[in-house]
Short mmCIF file of C-alpha atoms and ligand atoms in Angstrom, two decimals:
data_model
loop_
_atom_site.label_atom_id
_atom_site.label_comp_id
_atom_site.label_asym_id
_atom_site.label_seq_id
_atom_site.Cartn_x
_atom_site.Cartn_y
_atom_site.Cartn_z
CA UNK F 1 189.68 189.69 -4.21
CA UNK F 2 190.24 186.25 -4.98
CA UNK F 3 193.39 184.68 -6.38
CA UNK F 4 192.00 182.91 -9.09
CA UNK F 5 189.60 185.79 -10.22
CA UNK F 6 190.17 186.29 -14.18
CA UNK F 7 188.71 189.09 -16.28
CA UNK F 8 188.12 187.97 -19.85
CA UNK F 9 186.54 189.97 -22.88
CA UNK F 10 184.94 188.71 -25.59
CA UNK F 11 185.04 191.35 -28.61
CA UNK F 12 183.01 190.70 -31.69
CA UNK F 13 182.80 193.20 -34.38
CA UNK F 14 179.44 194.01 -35.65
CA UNK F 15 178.21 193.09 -39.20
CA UNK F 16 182.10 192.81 -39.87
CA UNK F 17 181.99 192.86 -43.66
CA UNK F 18 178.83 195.11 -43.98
CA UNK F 19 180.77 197.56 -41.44
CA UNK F 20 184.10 197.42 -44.06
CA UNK F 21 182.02 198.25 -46.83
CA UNK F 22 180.68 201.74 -45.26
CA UNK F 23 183.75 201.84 -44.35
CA UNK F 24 185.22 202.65 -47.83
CA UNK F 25 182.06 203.63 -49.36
CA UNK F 26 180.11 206.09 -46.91
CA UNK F 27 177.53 206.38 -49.58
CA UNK F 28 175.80 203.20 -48.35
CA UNK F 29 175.54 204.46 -44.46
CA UNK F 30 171.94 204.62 -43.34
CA UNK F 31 171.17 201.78 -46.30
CA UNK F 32 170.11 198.08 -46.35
CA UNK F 33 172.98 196.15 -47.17
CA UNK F 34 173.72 192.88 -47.82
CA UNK F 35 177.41 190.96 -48.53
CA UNK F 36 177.01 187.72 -50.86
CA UNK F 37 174.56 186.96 -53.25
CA UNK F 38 173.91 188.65 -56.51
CA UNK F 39 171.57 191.35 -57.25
CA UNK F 40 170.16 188.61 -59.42
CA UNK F 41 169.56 185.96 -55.92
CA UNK F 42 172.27 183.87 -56.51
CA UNK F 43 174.77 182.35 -53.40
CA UNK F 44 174.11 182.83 -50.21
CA UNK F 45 174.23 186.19 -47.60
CA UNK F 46 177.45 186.39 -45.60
CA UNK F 47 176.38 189.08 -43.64
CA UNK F 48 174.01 191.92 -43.81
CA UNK F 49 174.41 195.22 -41.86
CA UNK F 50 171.71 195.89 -39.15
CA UNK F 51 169.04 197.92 -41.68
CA UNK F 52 169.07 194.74 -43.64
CA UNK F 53 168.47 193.14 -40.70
CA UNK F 54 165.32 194.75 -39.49
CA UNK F 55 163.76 193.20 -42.58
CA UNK F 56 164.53 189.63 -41.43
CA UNK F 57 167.79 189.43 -44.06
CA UNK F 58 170.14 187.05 -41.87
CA UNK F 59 173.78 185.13 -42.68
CA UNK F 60 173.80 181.99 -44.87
CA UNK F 61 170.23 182.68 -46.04
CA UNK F 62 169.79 182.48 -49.88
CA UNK F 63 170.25 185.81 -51.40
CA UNK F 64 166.75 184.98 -53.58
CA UNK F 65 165.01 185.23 -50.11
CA UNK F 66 166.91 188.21 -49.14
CA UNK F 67 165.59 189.94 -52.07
CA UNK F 68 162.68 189.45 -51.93
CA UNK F 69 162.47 190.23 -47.69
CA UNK F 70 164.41 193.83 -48.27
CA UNK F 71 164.08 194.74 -52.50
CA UNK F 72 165.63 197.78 -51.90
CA UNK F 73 169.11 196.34 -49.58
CA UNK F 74 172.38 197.24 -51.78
CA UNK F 75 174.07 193.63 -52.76
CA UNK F 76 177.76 193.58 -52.52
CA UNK F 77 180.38 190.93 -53.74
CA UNK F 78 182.73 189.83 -51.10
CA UNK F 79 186.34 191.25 -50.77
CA UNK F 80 187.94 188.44 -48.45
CA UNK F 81 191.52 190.32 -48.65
CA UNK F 82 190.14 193.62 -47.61
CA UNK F 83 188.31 192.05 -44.79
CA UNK F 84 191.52 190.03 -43.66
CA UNK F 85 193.00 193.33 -43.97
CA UNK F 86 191.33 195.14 -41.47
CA UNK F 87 190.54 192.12 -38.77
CA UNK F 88 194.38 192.56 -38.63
CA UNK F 89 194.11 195.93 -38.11
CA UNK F 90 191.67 195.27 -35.30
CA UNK F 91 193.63 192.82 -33.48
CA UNK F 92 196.51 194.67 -33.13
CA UNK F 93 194.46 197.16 -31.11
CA UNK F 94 193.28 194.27 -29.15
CA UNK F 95 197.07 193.24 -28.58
CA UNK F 96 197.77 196.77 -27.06
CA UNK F 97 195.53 195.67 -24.08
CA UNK F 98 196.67 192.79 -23.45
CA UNK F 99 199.20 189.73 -24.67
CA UNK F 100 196.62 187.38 -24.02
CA UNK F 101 194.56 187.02 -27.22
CA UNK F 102 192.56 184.22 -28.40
CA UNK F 103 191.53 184.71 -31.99
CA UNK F 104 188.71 182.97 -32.64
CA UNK F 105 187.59 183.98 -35.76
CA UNK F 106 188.29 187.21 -38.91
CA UNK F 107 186.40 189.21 -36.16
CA UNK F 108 185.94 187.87 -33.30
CA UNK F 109 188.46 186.96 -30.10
CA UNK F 110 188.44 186.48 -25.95
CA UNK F 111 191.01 188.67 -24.50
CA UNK F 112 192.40 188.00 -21.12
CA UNK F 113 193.04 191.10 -19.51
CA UNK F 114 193.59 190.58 -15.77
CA UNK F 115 196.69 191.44 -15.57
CA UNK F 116 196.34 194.44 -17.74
CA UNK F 117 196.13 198.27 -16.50
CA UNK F 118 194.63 201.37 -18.31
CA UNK F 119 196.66 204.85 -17.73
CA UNK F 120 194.34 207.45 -16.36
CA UNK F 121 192.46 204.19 -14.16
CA UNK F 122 193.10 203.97 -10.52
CA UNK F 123 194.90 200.34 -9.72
CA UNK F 124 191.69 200.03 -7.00
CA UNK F 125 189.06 200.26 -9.03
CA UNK F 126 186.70 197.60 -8.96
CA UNK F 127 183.54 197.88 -11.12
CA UNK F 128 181.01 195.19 -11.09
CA UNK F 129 183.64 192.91 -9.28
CA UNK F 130 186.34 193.32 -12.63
CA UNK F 131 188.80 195.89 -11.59
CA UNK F 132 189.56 197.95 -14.47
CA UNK F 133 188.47 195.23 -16.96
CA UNK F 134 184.88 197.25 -17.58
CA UNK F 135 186.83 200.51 -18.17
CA UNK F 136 189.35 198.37 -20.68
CA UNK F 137 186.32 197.03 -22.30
CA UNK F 138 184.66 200.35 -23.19
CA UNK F 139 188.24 202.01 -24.12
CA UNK F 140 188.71 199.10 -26.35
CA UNK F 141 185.34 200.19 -28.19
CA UNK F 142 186.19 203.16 -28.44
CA UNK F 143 189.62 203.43 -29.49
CA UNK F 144 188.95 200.41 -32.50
CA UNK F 145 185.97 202.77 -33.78
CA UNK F 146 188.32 205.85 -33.65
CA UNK F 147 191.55 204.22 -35.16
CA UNK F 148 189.57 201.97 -37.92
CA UNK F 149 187.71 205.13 -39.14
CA UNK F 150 184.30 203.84 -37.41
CA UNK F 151 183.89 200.12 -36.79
CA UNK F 152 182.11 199.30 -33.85
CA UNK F 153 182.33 196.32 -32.05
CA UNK F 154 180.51 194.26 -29.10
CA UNK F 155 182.06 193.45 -26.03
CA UNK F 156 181.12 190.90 -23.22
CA UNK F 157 183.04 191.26 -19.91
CA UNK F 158 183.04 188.60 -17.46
CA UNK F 159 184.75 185.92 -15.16
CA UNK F 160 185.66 183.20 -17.83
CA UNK F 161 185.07 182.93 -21.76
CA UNK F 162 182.12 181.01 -22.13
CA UNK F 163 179.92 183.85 -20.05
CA UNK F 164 182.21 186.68 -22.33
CA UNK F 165 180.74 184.98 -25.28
CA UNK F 166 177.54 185.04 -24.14
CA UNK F 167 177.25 188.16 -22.81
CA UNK F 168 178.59 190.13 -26.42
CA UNK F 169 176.09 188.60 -28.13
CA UNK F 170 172.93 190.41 -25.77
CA UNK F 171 172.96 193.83 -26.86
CA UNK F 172 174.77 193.76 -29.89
CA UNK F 173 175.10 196.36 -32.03
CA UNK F 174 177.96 198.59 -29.97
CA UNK F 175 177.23 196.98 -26.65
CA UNK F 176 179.45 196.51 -23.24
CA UNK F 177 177.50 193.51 -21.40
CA UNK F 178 179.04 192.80 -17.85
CA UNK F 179 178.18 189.54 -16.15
CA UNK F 180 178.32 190.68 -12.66
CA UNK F 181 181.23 188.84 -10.32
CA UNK F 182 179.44 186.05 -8.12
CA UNK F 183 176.03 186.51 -10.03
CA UNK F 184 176.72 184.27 -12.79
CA UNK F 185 173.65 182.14 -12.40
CA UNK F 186 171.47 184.95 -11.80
CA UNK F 187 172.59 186.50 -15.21
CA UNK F 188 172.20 183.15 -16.96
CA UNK F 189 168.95 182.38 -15.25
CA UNK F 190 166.35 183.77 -18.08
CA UNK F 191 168.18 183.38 -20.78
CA UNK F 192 166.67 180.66 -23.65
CA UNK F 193 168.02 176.90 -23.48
CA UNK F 194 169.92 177.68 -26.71
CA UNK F 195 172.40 180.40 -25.33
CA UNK F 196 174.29 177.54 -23.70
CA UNK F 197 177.17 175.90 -25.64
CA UNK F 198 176.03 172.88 -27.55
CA UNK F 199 172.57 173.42 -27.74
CA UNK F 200 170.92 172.78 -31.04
CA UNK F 201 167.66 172.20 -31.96
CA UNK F 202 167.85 168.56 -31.40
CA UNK F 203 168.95 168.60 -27.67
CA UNK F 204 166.36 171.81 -27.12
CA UNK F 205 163.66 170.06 -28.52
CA UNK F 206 164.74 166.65 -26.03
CA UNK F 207 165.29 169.56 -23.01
CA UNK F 208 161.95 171.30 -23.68
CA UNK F 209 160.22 167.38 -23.18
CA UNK F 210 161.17 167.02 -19.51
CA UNK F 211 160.48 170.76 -18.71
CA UNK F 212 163.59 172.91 -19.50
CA UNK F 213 162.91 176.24 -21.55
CA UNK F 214 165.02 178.66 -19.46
CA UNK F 215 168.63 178.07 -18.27
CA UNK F 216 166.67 179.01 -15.10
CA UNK F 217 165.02 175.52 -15.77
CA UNK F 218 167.82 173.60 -15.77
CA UNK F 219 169.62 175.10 -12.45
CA UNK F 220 166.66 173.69 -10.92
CA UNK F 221 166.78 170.36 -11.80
CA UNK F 222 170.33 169.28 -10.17
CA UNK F 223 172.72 167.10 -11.64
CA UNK F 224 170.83 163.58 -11.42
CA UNK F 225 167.80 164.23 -13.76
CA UNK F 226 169.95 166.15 -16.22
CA UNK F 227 172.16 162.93 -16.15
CA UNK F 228 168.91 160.45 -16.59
CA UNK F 229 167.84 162.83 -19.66
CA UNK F 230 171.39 163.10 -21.58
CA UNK F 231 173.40 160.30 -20.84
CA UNK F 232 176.03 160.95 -17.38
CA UNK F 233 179.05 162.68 -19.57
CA UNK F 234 176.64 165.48 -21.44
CA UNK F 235 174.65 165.57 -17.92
CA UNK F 236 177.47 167.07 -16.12
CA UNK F 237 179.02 169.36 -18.73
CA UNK F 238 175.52 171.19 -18.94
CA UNK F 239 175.17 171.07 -15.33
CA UNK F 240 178.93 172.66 -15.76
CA UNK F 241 177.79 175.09 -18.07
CA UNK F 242 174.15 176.57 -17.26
CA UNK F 243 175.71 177.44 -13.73
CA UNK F 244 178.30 179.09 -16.19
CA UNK F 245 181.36 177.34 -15.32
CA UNK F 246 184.44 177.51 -17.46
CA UNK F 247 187.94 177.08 -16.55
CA UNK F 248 189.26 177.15 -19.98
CA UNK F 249 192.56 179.04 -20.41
CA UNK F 250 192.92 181.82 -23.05
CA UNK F 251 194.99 180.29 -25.33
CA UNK F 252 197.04 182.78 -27.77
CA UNK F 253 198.19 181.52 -30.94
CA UNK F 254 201.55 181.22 -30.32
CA UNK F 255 200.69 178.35 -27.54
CA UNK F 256 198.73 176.61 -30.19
CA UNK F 257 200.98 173.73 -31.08
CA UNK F 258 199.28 171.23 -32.14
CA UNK F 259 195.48 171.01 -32.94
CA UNK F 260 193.61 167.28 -33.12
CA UNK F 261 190.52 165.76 -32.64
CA UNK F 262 190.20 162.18 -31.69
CA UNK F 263 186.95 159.60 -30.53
CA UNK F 264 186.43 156.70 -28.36
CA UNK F 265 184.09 154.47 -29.51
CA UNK F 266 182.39 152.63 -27.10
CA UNK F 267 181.12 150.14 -29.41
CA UNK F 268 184.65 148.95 -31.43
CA UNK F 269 184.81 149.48 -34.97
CA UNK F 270 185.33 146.02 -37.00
CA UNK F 271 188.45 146.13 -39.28
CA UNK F 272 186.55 145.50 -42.67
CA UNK F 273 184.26 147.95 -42.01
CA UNK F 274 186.32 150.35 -43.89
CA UNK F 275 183.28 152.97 -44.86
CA UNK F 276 182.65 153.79 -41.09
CA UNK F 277 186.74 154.15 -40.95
CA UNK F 278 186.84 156.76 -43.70
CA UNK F 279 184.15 158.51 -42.45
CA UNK F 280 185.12 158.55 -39.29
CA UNK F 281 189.00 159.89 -40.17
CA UNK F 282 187.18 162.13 -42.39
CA UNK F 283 184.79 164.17 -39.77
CA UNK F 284 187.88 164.41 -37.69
CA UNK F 285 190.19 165.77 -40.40
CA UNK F 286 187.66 168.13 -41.57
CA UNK F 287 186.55 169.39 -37.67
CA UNK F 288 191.08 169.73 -37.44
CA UNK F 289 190.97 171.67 -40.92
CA UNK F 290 187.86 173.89 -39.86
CA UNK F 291 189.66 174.79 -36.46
CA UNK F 292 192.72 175.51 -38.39
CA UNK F 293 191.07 177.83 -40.42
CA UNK F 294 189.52 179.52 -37.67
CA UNK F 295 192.87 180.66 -36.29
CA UNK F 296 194.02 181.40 -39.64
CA UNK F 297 196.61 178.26 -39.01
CA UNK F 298 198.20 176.07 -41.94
CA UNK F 299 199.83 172.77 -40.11
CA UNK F 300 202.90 170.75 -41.59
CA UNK F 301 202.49 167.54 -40.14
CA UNK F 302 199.53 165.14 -40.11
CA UNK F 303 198.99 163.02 -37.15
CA UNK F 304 197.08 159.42 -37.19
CA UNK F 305 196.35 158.39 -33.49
CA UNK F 306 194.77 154.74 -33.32
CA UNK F 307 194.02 151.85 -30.54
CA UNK F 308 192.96 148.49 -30.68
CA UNK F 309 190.55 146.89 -28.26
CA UNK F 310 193.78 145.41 -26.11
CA UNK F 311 194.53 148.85 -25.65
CA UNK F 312 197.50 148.66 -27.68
CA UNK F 313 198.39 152.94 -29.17
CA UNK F 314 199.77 154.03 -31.66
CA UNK F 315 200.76 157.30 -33.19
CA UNK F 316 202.22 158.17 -36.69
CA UNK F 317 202.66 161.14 -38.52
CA UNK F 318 203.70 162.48 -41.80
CA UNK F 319 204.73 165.49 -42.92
CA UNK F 320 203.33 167.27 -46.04
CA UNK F 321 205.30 169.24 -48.99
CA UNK F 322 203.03 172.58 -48.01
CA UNK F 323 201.13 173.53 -44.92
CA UNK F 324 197.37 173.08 -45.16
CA UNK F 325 194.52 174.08 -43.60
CA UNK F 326 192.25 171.67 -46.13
CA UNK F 327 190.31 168.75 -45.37
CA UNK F 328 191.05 166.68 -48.65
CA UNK F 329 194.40 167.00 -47.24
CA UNK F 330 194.40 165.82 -43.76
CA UNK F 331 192.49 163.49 -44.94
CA UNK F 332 194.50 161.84 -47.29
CA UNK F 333 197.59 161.62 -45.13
CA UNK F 334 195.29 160.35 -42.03
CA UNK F 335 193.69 157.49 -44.36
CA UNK F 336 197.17 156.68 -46.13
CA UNK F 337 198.95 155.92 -42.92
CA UNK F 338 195.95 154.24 -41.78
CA UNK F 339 196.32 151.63 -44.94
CA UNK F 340 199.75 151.63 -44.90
CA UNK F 341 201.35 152.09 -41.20
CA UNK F 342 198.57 150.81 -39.09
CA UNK F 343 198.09 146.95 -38.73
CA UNK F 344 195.93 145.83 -35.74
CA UNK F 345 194.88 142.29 -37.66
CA UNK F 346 191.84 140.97 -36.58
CA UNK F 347 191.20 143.14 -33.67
CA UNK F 348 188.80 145.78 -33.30
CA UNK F 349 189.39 149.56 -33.16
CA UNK F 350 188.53 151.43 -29.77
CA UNK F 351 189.77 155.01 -30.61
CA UNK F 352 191.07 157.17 -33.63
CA UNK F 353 192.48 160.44 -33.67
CA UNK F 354 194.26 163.11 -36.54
CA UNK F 355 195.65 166.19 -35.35
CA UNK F 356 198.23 168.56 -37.52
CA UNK F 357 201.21 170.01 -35.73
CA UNK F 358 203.92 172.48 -37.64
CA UNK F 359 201.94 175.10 -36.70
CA UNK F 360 202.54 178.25 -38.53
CA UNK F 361 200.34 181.34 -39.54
CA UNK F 362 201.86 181.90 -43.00
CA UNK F 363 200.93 179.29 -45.66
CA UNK F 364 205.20 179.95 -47.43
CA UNK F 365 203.91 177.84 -50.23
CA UNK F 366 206.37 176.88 -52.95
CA UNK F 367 203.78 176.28 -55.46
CA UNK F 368 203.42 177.57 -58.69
CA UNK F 369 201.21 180.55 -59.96
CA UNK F 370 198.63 178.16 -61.13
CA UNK F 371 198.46 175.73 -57.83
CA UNK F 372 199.10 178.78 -55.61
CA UNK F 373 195.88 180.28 -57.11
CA UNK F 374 194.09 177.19 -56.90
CA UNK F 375 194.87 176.59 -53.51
CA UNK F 376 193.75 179.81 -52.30
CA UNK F 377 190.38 179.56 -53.92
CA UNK F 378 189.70 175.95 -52.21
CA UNK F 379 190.74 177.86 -49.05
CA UNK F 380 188.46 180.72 -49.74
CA UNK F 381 185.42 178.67 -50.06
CA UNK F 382 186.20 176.17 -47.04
CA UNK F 383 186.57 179.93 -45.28
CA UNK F 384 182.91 180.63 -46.68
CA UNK F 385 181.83 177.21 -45.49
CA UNK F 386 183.03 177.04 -41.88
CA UNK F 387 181.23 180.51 -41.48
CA UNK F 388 178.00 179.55 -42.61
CA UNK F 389 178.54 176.35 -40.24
CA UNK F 390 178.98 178.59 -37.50
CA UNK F 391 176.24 180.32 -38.22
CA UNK F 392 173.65 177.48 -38.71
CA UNK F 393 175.05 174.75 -36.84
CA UNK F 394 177.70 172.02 -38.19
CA UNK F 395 174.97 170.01 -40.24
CA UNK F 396 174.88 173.04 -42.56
CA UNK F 397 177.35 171.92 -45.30
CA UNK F 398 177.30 168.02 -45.14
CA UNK F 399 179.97 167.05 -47.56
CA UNK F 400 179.64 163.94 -49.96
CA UNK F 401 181.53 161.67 -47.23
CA UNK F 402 179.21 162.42 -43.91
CA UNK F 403 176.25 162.59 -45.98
CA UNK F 404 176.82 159.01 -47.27
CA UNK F 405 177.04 157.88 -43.71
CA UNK F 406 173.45 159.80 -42.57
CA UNK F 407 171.81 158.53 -44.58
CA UNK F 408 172.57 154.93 -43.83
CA UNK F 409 173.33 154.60 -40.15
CA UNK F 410 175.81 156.60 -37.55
CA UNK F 411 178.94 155.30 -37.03
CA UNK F 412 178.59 153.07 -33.45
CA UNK F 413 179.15 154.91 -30.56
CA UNK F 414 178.53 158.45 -32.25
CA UNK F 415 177.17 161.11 -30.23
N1 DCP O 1 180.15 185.26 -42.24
C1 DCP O 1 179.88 184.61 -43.44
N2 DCP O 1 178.87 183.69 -43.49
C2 DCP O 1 178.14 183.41 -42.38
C3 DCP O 1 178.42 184.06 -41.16
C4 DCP O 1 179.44 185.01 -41.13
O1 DCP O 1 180.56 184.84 -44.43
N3 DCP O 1 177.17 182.52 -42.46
C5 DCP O 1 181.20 186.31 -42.23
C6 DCP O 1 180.56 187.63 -42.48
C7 DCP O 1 180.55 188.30 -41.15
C8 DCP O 1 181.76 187.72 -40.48
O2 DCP O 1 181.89 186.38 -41.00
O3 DCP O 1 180.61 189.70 -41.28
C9 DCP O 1 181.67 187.69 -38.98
O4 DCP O 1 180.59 186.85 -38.57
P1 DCP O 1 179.67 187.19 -37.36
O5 DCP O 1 178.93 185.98 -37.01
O6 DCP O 1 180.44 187.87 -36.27
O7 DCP O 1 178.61 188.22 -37.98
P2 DCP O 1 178.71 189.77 -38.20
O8 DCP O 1 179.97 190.35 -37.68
O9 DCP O 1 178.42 190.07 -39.62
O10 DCP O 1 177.47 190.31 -37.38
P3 DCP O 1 177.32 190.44 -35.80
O11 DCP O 1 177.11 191.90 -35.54
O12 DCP O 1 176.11 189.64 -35.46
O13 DCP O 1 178.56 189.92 -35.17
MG1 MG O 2 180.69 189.86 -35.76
#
C-alpha cells in the first residue's frame, strides 16, 4: 500500500431543500416538488426533488417554465434557517468519521478519511484499493438517513477530491460511486468533456473543434497539442486533470485563515485607467465574498495586495467594524486603500490582489435590530446568488460592475 495513498469522500445530499421539506411534511413524498418560485411563476427554482425532475424542472430555471413543464409539482417558499439547521445536523455526522472535513457548501463536503477506522471493519480490509473507506462511505449513508429521519445523500469515494466530486455526481440519487485505485483514467475515460473542472461551454465548444468530446479524447492527445489549443498554463492543468490528478489537501475550516484572490496581468494596467481598476478589485472581492460564503465564513480584515511593473509589493489591510462575507464590502475597503494607501506614480500595475483574514464562523455583529436585519437579508440573497452561479456557471448573475466591463472590452490580460 503506498505511503501517500489518501481516501477522500465527497458527500452531497440529494435535492437538499426538497429532501427537508418531506422531511417535515411527509404529505408531499411521492409528489413533484419544487423550492423557489411562486405558484404564480415568479423567482427562480432553487431546487426541485427528483419527481420534479423527471419533467425537466431543474435549479435556477424560472419558476414560469417550471410550471408550465410539471403543472401539477407542489411550489414551496424557501426556509434558509431550517435548511442551515439541518446541514449542521449533517455535518456533525460527517465529523464522527473523520476530523478532516472540508465544507464546501449547506450540503455538500470532501471528507478525508484515511486515517479513519469503522468498529465491526477488519484493519486489512481493502476494497477497491480504499481500505475501509468504501465501508465508511456506505455507513455514512446510512447512518445520516437514519439519524436525520430520512435524508439521503450521494457519496463519491476515491484517491483525491477532484475524482470524489466527480464520482458523487454519477449515480445520484442515494449512490456510493468508487473510482477504482490505479484506474483513474480508465474511469474518467468516457465521461463528457464537461465533467472536468473548468469546463464551460466556451472551452467545450473550442475542445470539440480540434477533436475532443470524451475525456478519453483528450488522454490521447498528450500534453503538446493541448498546450497549442489553450495557451501552455491551461494546457497542463487539463492535461493534470483529465488523467485525474489532484494533490489538493482537505482543508477543514479551522485551517482556513485567510482567503484571497489575486491576478497577474501580463499586459500592465495604466494608472488612469481607473474603470479596469475597479472592476478588476471588484471581481476579486466578489469571487473572496462568494468563497466566504461558501464556508459559511465572515472575515474581519480586508487585504489590498498590489505591484508595480519594477516589481515593487505592497500589502495593506484594514480592518472592518463587523465581519462580512459581502462584496459591497470588500470592495469598498479594497478600492479605499487603493486611492488612499497605494501610490505607484506613473508606473504601471502588474498584479492586484484582496483577500479577508479574521476568519471566524459567527458573524457577533453589534448592529442594531434594523441593520442586523438588513444585513442578513443582503446575505440571504448573495447566498441565493452564489448557488445559482454554481449551478449555471459564474456568468449567471453579472452584477452592474462586470457587466459594464463585457460589454466594452476585457480587462488586458484576462483569461
Ligand atoms: N440551490 C439553490 N439554487 C441553485 C442551486 C442550488 O438555491 N441554483 C440550493 C438548493 C439545493 C442546495 O442549494 O437543494 C444544494 O444544491 P445542490 O447543487 O447540491 O442540489 P440539490 O442538493 O438540490 O440536488 P442534488 O441531488 O443534485 O445534489
Ligand atoms: Mg445536493
Amino acid at each position: 500500500m503506498p505511503e501517500s495513498r489518501r481516501i477522500i469522500l465527497h458527500v452531497d445530499m440529494d435535492a437538499f431543500y426538497c429532501s427537508v421539506e418531506e422531511l417535515d411534511n411527509p404529505s408531499l413524498k411521492g409528489r413533484p416538488v419544487v423550492v423557489g418560485g411562486t405558484p404564480e411563476g415568479r423567482g427562480v427554482v432553487a431546487t426541485a426533488n427528483y419527481a420534479a425532475r423527471e419533467f425537466g424542472v431543474r435549479s435556477a430555471m424560472p419558476a414560469a417554465r417550471a410550471i408550465r413543464l410539471c403543472p401539477r409539482a407542489e411550489f414551496l417558499r424557501p426556509r434558509p434557517k431550517r435548511y442551515s439547521e439541518v446541514s449542521r445536523e449533517v455535518f456533525s455526522i460527517f465529523g464522527k468519521y473523520t476530523p478532516l472535513v472540508e465544507p464546501l457548501s449547506i450540503d455538500e463536503a470532501f471528507l478525508d478519511v484515511t486515517g479513519s477506522r469503522l468498529p465491526g471493519v477488519p484493519a486489512n480490509v481493502d476494497e477497491d484499493g480504499y481500505g475501509a473507506g468504501v465501508a465508511i462511505a456506505r455507513a455514512l449513508r446510512e447512518r445520516v438517513e437514519k439519524e436525520t429521519g430520512g435524508l439521503t445523500c450521494s457519496i463519491g469515494v476515491a484517491s483525491n477530491k477532484y475524482l470524489a466530486k466527480i464520482a458523487s455526481d454519477l449515480r445520484k440519487p442515494r449512490g456510493v460511486v468508487i473510482v477504482p485505485l490505479g484506474a483513474e483514467e480508465e474511469f474518467l475515460a468516457p465521461l463528457p468533456i464537461e465533467k472536468i473542472w473548468g469546463v464551460g461551454p466556451k472551452k467545450a465548444e473550442r475542445l470539440r473543434a480540434i477533436g475532443i468530446d470524451l475525456v478519453g479524447d483528450m488522454q490521447r492527445l498528450g500534453v503538446e497539442p493541448l498546450q497549442r489549443a489553450l495557451g501552455d498554463e491551461t494546457g497542463e492543468h487539463f492535461w493534470r486533470l483529465c488523467r485525474g490528478v489532484d494533490h489538493r489537501p482537505v482543508v477543514t475550516e479551522q485551517e482556513v485563515k485567510s482567503i484571497s484572490q489575486e491576478k497577474t496581468y501580463g499586459q500592465f494596467l495604466a494608472p488612469a485607467d481607473r474603470e479596469t481598476i475597479e472592476r478588476e478589485l471588484f471581481r476579486m472581492s466578489d469571487k473572496v465574498a462568494a468563497r466566504l460564503r461558501a464556508r459559511e465564513l465572515w472575515g474581519r480584515t480586508v487585504q489590498l495586495k498590489a505591484r508595480d511593473e519594477k516589481f515593487h509589493t505592497v500589502t495593506r489591510s484594514a480592518s472592518l467594524d463587523s465581519p462580512t462575507c459581502l462584496v459591497e464590502e470588500i470592495y469598498r475597503a479594497a478600492l479605499g486603500m487603493f486611492d488612499e494607501r497605494v501610490d505607484f506614480g506613473d508606473l504601471r500595475i502588474r498584479l492586484l490582489g484582496v483577500g479577508v483574514s479574521g476568519l471566524t464562523g459567527e458573524p457577533r455583529r453589534q448592529l442594531d435590530f434594523f441593520d442586523s436585519g438588513r444585513l442578513q437579508q443582503a446575505e440571504s440573497m448573495a447566498a441565493i446568488s452564489d448557488a445559482v452561479c454554481r449551478k449555471i456557471g459564474d456568468k449567471a448573475i453579472l452584477r452592474a460592475k462586470m457587466l459594464e466591463g463585457e460589454k466594452e472590452k476585457k480587462p488586458p490580460g484576462s483569461d
